[in-house]
Short mmCIF file of C-alpha atoms and ligand atoms in Angstrom, two decimals:
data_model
loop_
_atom_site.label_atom_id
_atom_site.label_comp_id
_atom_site.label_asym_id
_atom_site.label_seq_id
_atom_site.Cartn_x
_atom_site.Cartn_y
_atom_site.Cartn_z
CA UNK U 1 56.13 25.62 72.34
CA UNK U 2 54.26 27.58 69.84
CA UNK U 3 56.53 27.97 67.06
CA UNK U 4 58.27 25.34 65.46
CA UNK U 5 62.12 25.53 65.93
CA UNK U 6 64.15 25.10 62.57
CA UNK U 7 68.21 24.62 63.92
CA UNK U 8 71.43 23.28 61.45
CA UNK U 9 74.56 23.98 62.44
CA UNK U 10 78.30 25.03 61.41
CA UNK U 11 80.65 22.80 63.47
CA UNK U 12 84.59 24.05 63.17
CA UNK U 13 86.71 20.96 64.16
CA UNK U 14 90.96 22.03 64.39
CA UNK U 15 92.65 18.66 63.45
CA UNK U 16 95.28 16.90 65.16
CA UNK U 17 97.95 17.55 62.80
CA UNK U 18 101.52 18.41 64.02
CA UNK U 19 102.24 20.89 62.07
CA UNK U 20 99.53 23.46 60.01
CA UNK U 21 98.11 23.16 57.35
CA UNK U 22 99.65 25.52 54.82
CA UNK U 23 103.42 25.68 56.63
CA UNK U 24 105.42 24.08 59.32
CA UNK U 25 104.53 25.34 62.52
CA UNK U 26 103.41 23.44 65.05
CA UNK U 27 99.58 23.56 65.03
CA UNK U 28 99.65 22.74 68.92
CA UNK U 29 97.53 24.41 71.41
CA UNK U 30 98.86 27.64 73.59
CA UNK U 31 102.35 28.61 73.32
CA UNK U 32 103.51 32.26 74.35
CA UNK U 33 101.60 34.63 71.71
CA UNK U 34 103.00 34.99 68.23
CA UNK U 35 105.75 32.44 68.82
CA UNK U 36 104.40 29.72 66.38
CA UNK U 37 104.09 31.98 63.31
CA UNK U 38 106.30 31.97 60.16
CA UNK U 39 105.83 34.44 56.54
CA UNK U 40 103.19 32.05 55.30
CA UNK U 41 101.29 31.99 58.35
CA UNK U 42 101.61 35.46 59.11
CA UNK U 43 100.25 36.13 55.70
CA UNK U 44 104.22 38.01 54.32
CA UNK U 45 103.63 38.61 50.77
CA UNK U 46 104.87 36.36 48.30
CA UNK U 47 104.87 33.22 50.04
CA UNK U 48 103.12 30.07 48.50
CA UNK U 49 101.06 27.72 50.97
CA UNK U 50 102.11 24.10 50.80
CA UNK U 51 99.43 22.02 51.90
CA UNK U 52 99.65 19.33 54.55
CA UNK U 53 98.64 15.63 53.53
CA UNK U 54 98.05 14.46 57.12
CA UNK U 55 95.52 17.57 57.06
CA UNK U 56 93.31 15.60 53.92
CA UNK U 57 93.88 12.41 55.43
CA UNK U 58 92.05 13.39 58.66
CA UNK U 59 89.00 15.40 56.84
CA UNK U 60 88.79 11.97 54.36
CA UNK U 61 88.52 10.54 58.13
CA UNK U 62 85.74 12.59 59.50
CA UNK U 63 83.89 12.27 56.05
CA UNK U 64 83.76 8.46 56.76
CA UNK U 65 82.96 8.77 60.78
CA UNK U 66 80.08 10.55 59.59
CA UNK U 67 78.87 8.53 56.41
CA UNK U 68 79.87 11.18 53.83
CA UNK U 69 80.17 10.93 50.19
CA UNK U 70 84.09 11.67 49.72
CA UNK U 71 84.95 12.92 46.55
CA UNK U 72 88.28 12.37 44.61
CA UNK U 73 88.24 15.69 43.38
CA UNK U 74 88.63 18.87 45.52
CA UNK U 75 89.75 22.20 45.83
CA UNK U 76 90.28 25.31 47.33
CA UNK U 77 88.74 28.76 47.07
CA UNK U 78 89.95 32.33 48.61
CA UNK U 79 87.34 33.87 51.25
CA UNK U 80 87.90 37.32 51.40
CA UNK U 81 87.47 39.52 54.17
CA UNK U 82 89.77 42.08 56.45
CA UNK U 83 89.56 41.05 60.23
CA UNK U 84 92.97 41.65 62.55
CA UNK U 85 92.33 37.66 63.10
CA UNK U 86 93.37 37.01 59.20
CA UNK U 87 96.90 38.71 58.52
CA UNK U 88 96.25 37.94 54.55
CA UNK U 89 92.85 39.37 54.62
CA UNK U 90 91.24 36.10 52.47
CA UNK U 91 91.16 32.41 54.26
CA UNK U 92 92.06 29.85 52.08
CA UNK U 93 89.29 27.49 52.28
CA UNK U 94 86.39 25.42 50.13
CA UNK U 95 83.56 26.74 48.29
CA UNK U 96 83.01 25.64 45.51
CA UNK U 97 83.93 21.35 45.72
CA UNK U 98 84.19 20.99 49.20
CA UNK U 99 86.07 17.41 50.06
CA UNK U 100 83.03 15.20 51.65
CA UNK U 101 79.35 15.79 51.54
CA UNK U 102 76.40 13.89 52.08
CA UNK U 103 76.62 12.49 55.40
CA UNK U 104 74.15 11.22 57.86
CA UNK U 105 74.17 11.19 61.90
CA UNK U 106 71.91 9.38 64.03
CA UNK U 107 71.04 10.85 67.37
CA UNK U 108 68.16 8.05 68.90
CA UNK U 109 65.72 7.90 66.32
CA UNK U 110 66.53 10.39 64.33
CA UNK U 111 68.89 11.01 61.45
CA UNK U 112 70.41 14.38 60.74
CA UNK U 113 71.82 14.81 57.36
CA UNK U 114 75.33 16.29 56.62
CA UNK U 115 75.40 18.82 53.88
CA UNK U 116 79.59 18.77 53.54
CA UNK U 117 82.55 18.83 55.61
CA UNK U 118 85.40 21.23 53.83
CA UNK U 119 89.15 21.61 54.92
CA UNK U 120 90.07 25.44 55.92
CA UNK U 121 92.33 27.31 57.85
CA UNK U 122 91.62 28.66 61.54
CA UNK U 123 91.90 32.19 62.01
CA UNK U 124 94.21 34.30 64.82
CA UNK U 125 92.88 35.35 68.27
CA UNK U 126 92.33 38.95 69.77
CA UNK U 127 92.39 39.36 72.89
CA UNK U 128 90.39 42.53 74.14
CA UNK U 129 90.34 42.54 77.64
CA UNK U 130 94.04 43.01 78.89
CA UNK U 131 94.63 46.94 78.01
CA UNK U 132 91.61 49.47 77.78
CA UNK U 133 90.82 50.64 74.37
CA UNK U 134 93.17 48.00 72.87
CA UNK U 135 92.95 44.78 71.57
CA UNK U 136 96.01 42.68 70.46
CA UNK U 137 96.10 39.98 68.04
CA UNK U 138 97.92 36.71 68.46
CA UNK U 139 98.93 34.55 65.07
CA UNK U 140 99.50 31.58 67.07
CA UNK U 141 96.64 29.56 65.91
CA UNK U 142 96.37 31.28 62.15
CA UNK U 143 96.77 28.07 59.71
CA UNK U 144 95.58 25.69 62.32
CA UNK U 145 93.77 22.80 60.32
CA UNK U 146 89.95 23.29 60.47
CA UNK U 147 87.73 21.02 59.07
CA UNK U 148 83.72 22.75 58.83
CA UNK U 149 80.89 20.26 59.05
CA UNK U 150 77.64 21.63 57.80
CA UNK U 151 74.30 19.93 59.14
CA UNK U 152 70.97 20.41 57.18
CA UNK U 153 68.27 22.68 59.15
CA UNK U 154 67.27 19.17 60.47
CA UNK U 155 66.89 19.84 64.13
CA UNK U 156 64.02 20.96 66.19
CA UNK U 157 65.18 21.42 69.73
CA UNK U 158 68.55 22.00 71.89
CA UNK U 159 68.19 18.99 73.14
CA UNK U 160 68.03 17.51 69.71
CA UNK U 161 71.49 20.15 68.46
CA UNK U 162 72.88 19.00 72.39
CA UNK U 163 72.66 15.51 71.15
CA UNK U 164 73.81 15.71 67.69
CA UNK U 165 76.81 17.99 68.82
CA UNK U 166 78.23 15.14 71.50
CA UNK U 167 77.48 12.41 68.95
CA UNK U 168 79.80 14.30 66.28
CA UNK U 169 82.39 14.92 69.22
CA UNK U 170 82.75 11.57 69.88
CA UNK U 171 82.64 10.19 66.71
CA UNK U 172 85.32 12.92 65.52
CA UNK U 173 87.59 11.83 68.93
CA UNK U 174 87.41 8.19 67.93
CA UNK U 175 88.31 9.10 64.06
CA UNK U 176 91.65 10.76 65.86
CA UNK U 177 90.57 13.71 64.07
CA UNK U 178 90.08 16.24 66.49
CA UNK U 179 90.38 15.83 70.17
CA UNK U 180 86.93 17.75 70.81
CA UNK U 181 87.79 20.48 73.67
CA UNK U 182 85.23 22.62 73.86
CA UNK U 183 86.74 24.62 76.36
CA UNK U 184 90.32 25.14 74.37
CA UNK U 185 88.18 26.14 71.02
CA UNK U 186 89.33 22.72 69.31
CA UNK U 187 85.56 22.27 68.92
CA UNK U 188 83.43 25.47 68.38
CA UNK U 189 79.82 25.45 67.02
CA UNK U 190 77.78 28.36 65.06
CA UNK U 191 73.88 27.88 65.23
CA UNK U 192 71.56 28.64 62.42
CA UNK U 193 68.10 29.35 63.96
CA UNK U 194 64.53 30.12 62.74
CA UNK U 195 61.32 29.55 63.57
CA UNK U 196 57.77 29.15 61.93
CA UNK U 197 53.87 27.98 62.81
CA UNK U 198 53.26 24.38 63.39
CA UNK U 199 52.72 23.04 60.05
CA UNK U 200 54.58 25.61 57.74
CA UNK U 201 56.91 24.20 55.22
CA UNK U 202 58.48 27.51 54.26
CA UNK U 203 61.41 28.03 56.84
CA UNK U 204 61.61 31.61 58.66
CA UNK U 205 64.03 34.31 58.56
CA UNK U 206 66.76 32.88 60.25
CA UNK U 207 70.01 34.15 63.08
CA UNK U 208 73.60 32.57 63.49
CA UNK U 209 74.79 32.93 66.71
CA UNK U 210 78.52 32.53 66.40
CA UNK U 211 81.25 30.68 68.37
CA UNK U 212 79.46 28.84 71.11
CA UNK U 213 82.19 26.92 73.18
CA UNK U 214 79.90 24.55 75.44
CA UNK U 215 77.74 22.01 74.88
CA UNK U 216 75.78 24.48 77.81
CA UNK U 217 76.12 27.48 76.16
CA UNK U 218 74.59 25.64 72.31
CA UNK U 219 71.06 25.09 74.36
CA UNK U 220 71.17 28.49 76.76
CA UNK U 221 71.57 30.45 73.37
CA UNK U 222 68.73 28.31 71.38
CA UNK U 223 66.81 28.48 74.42
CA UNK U 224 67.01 32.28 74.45
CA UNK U 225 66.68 32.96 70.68
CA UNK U 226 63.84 31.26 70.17
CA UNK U 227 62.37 33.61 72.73
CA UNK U 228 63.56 36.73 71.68
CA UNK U 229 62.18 35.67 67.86
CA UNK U 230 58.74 34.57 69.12
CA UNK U 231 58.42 37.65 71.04
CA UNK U 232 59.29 39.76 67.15
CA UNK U 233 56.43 37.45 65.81
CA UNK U 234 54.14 37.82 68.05
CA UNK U 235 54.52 41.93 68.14
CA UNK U 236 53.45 41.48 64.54
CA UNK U 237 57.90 42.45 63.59
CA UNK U 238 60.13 40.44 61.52
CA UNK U 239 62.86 38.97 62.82
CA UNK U 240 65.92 40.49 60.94
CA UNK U 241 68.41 38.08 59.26
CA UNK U 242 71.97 39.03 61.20
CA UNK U 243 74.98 37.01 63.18
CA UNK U 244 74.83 36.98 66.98
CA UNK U 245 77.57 36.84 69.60
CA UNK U 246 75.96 34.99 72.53
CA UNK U 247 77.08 36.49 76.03
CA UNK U 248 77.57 33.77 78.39
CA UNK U 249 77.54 36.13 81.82
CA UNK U 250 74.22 37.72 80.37
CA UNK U 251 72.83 34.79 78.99
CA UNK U 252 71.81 36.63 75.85
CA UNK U 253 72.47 37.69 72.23
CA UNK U 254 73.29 40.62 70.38
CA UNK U 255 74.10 41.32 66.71
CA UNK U 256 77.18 41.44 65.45
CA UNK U 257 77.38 42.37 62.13
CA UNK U 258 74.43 42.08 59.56
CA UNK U 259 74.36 38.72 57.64
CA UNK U 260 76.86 38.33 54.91
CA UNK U 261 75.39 36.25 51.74
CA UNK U 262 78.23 34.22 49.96
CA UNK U 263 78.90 36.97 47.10
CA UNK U 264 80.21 39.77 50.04
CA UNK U 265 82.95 37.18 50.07
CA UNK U 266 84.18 37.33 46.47
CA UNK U 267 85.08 33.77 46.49
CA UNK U 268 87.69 32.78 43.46
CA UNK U 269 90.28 29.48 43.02
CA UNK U 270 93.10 29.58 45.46
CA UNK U 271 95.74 29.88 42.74
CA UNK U 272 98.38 28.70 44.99
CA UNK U 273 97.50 24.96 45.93
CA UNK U 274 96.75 22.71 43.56
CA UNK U 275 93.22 20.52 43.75
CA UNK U 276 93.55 17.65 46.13
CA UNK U 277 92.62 14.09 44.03
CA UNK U 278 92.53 11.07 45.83
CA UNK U 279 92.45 7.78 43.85
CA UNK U 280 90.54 4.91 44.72
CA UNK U 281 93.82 3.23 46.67
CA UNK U 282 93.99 5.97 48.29
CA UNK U 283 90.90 6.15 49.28
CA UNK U 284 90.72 2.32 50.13
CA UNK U 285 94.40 2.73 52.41
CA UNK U 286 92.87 5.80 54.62
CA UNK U 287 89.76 3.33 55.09
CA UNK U 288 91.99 0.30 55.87
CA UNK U 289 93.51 2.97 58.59
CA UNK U 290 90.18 4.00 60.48
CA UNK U 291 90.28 3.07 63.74
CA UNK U 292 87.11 1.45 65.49
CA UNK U 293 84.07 3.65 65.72
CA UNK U 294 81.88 4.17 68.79
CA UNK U 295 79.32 2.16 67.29
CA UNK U 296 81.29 -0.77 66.69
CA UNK U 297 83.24 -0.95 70.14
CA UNK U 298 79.48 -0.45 71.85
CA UNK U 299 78.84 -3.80 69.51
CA UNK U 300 81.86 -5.79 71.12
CA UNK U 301 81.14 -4.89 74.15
CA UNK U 302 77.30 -5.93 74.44
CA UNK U 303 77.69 -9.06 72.03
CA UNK U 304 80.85 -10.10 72.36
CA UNK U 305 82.07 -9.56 76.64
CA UNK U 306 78.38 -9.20 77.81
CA UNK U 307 78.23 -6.34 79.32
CA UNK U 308 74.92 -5.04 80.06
CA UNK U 309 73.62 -2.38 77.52
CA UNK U 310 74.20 0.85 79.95
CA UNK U 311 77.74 -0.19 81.53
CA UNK U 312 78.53 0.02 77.71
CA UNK U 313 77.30 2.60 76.75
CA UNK U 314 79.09 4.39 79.66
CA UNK U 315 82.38 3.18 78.87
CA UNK U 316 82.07 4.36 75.09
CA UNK U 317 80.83 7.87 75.63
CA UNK U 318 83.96 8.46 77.30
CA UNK U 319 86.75 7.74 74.93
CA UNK U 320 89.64 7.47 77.66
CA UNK U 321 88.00 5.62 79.81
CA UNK U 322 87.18 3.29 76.95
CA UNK U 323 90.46 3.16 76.19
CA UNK U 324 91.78 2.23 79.79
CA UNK U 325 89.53 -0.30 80.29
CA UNK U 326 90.59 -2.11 76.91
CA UNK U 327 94.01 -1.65 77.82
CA UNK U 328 93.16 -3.38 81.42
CA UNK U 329 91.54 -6.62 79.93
CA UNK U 330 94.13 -7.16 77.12
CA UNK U 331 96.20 -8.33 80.00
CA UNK U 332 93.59 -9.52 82.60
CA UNK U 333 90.21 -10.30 80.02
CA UNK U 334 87.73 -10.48 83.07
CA UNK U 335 85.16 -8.39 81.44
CA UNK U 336 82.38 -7.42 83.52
CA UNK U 337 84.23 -7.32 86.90
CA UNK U 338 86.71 -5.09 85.11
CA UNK U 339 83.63 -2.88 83.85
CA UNK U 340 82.56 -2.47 87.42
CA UNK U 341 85.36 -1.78 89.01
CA UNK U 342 86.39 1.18 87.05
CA UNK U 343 82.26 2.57 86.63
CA UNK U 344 82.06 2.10 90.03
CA UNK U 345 84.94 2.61 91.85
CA UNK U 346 87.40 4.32 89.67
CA UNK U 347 84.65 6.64 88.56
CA UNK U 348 83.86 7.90 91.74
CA UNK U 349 87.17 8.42 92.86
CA UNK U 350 87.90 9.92 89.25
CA UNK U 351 84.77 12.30 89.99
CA UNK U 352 85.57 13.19 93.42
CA UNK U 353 88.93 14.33 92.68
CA UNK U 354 88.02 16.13 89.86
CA UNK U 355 90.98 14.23 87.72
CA UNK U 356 90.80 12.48 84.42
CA UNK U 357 91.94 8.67 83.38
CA UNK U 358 94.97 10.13 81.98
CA UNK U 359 96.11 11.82 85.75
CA UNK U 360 96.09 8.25 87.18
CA UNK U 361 99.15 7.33 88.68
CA UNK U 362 99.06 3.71 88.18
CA UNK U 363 99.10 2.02 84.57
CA UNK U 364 96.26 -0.37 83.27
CA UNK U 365 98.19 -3.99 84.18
CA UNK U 366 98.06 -2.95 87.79
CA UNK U 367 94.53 -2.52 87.54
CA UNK U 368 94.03 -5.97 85.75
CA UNK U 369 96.68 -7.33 88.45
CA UNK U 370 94.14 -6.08 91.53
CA UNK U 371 91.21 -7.82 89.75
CA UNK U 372 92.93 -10.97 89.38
CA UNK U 373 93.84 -10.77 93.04
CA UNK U 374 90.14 -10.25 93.33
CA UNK U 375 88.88 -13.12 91.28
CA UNK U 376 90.89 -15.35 92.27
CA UNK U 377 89.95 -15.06 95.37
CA UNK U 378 93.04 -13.85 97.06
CA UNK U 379 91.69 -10.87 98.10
CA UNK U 380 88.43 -10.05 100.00
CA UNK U 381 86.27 -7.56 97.84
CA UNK U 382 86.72 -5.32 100.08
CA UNK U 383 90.05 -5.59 100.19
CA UNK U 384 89.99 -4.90 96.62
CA UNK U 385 88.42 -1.54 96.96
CA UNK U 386 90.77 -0.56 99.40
CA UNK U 387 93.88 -1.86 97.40
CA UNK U 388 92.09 0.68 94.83
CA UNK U 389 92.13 3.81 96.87
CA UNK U 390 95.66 3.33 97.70
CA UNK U 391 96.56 2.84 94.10
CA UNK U 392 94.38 6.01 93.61
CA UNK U 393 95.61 7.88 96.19
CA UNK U 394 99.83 7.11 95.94
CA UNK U 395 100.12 4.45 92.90
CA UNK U 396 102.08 0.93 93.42
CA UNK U 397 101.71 -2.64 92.70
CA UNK U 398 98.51 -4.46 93.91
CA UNK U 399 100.74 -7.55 95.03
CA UNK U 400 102.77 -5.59 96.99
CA UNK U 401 99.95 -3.39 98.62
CA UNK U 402 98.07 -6.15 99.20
CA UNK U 403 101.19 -8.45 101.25
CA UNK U 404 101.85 -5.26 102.87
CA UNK U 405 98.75 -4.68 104.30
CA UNK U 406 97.92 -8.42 105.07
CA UNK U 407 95.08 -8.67 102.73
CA UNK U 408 96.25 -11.67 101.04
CA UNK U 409 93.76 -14.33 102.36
CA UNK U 410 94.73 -17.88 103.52
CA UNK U 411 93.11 -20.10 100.45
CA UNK U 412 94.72 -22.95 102.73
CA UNK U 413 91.50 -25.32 102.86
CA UNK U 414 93.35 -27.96 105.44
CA UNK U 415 94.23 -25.63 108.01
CA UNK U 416 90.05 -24.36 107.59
CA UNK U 417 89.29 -27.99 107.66
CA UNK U 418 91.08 -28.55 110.44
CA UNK U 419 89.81 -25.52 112.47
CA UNK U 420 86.11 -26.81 111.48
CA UNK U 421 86.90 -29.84 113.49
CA UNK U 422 87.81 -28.25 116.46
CA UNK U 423 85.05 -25.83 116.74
CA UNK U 424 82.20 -28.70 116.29
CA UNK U 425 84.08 -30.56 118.76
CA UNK U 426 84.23 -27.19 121.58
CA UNK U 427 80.37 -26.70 120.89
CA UNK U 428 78.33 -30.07 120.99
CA UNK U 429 74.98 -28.53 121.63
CA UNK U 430 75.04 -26.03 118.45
CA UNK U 431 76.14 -28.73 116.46
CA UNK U 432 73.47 -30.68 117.57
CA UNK U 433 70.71 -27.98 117.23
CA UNK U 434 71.49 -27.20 114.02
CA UNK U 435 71.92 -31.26 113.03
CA UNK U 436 68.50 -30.85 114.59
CA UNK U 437 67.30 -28.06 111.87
CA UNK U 438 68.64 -25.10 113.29
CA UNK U 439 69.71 -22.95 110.69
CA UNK U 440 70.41 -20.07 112.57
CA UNK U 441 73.09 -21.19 114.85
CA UNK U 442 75.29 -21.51 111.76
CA UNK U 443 75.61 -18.26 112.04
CA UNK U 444 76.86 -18.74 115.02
CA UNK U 445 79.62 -21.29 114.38
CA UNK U 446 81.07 -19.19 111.39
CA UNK U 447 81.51 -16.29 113.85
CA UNK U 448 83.48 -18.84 115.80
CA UNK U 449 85.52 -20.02 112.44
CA UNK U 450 86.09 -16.74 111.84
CA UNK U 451 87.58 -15.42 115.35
CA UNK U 452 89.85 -18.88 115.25
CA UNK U 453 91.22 -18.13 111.62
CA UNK U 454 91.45 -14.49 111.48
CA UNK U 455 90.64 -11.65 108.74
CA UNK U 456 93.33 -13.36 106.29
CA UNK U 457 90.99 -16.42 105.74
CA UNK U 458 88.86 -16.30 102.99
CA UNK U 459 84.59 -16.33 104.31
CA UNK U 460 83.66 -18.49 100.91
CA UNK U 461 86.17 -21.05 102.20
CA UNK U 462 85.38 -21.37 105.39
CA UNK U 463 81.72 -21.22 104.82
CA UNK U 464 82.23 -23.90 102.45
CA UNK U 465 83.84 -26.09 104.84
CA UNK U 466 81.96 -25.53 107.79
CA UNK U 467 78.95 -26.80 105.99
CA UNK U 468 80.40 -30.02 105.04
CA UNK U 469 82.00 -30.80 108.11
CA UNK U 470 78.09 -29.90 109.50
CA UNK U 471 76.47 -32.18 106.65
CA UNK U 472 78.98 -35.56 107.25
CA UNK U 473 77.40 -37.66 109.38
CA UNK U 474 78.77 -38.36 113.12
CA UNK U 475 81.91 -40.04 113.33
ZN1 LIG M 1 103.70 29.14 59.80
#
């Protein structure tokens, strides 16, 4: 690369509250357009926003999943600006003492400071494509708790934004702050890009492309600005400061308005909420509350059950499945053959199908039951994978699949014993050849076990006893 690429970003998080943040309403996603709106939401004049405790409680939660400074005293500001989106024409949000700032994320090596996170409202939806000529605005998701986390200019690649954007998902899914859906808007990220020569300290004139939705779309559109700016620099143009709506189909940028600086907003003190102060209790009680972070579960999971670096690693970047397979050795605690079976088998099965750990149609015990039946060696292993699919496939009770299906094996050792006897007696001269150092015809002799005693007979046992009956000496 030639130029140096300067990147922070705006990351708009909507918060798992049930209700919004300023009124009632249910601040869940969808519903049939303009059902979940009420005056205050809708912007009716002379209504006064209340505002939503659970709403503070989950920013003071993403402040500490992403080592903020919190601050016991903040407060809210007026935005103003007339888009269909924002009935009221000014979003409540903060601007002048924003509620955590500070923070630092690392992604590998590298740490990535956090300028603030601030609570705000989400704006409406248009929808432009489902009448020519018109667009229609749905109110739905006006008032919808937003939290905005503001990065420093600290990263240099997509990769690096990529990265630092998954990191902040996950950290934000394990807070129970946000559940992170890209693809719903419950995650959306704005990118702040400029570039300069190797070397400069003095950052460039920078773009914001608005609104990207996918982790893919983030590094397409960094990918292409940076080439549309070096091309500007290297025609001897400057690039132009301005926001950018990314087109996915196109795979390109194009301005949408010219960049607003802070004063086109007319910011002033929301007169209608007072500030939010949090004492040191409460502080203390909505730290006493946070659940465990990805870090720390990767730490119990490498330290404390053993599992190898990578397996864990696996198993926390995806919170569900994190989730399931804590829920599976609460009841059975076998912890690496657990950890296999689901990033083995279940994974596959779960990728194949296209389906999620909360589609599966049997509940974590009967997962733990099937790897008991496994460990204890009352079940072949591959028994154990088939017992799997079926669970997969229709759901049940391992138990029952596996007496159904006549997997359980026969752990009997006296009836092996017994059956050892009989087939050193009916073959003399193998017996003999391998008393004689013959290893191979034991191969020989366990085919033999194994015809006599069937698929229900468990091989470790009746290796196991073939070999001693083998080892004692002649009668
Ligand atoms: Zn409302």
């Amino acid at each position: 690369m030639k130029y140096e690429t300067v990147i922070g970003l705006e990351i708009h998080a909507e918060m798992l509250t049930h209700s919004k943040v300023f009124c009632g309403c249910t601040a869940e996603f969808g519903g049939e357009e303009n059902t979940r709106v009420c005056p205050r939401c809708s912007g009716l004049p002379g209504t006064l926003p209340v505002l939503n405790q659970g709403a503070v409680r989950l920013a003071v939660k993403a402040g500490l999943a992403l080592g903020c400074e919190i601050h016991p005293y903040s407060a809210f500001d007026r935005k103003n600006y007339f888009y269909p989106d924002l009935p009221k024409a000014y979003q409540i949000t903060q601007f002048a003492h924003p509620i955590c700032t500070d923070g630092a994320v690392d992604i590998g090596e590298k740490t990535v400071r956090i300028n603030r996170i601030h609570i705000e409202e989400d704006a409406g939806k248009l929808v432009h494509d489902d009448y020519e000529n018109v667009s229609l605005a749905d109110y739905n998701r006006c008032g919808v708790p937003l939290i905005e986390i503001v990065t420093e200019p600290d990263l240099r690649s997509a990769e690096e934004a990529r990265a630092l954007v998954e990191e902040i998902a996950l950290r934000l899914k394990y807070a129970g702050v946000c559940d992170a859906r890209m693809e719903q808007g419950s995650l959306r990220c704005d990118v702040n890009i400029s570039i300069r020569q190797p070397g400069e300290t003095k950052f460039g004139t920078r773009t914001e492309i608005k609104n990207l939705n996918s982790l893919k779309s983030i590094v397409r559109a960094i990918e292409y600005e940076y080439t549309r700016q070096a091309d500007l620099l290297d025609a001897g143009r400057p690039v132009i400061q301005q926001t950018l709506h990314f087109n996915e189909n196109h795979g390109t940028t194009k301005p949408l308005r010219s960049k607003e600086e802070a004063h086109d907003y007319r910011y002033f003190p929301e007169p209608d909420i007072p500030p939010i102060l949090l004492s040191d209790a409460d502080l203390a009680a909505i730290r006493d509350d946070m659940p465990e972070m990805p870090a720390d579960r990767l730490r119990r999971y490498t330290a404390d059950y053993g599992l190898p670096e990578a397996d864990a690693r696996q198993l926390v970047a995806d919170k569900a499945l994190s989730d399931f397979y804590d829920a599976v050795i609460a009841v059975y605690p076998a912890y690496k053959p657990v950890a296999s079976l689901i990033l083995v088998e279940l994974l596959r099965r779960l990728n194949d199908a296209g389906s999620t750990v909360g589609e599966l149609r049997f509940a974590p015990a009967d997962l733990a039951a099937l790897v008991r039946l496994s460990e204890t060696g009352e079940i072949s292993k591959n028994a154990a994978k088939e017992i799997l699919r079926t669970l997969f496939e229709a759901g049940g009770h391992p138990d029952e699949i596996a007496e159904a299906n006549g997997y359980l094996m026969n752990n009997d050792t006296a009836a092996v014993e017994a059956a050892a006897a009989e087939i050193l007696a009916a073959n003399p001269k193998a017996v003999a050849e391998y008393r004689g150092g013959s290893q191979k015809v034991f191969g020989f002799l366990m085919g033999q076990m194994c015809k006599k005693l069937g698929k229900s007979a468990n091989p470790q046992i009746i290796r196991q006893c073939l070999a001693e009956a083998l080892e004692r000496p002649e009668a």
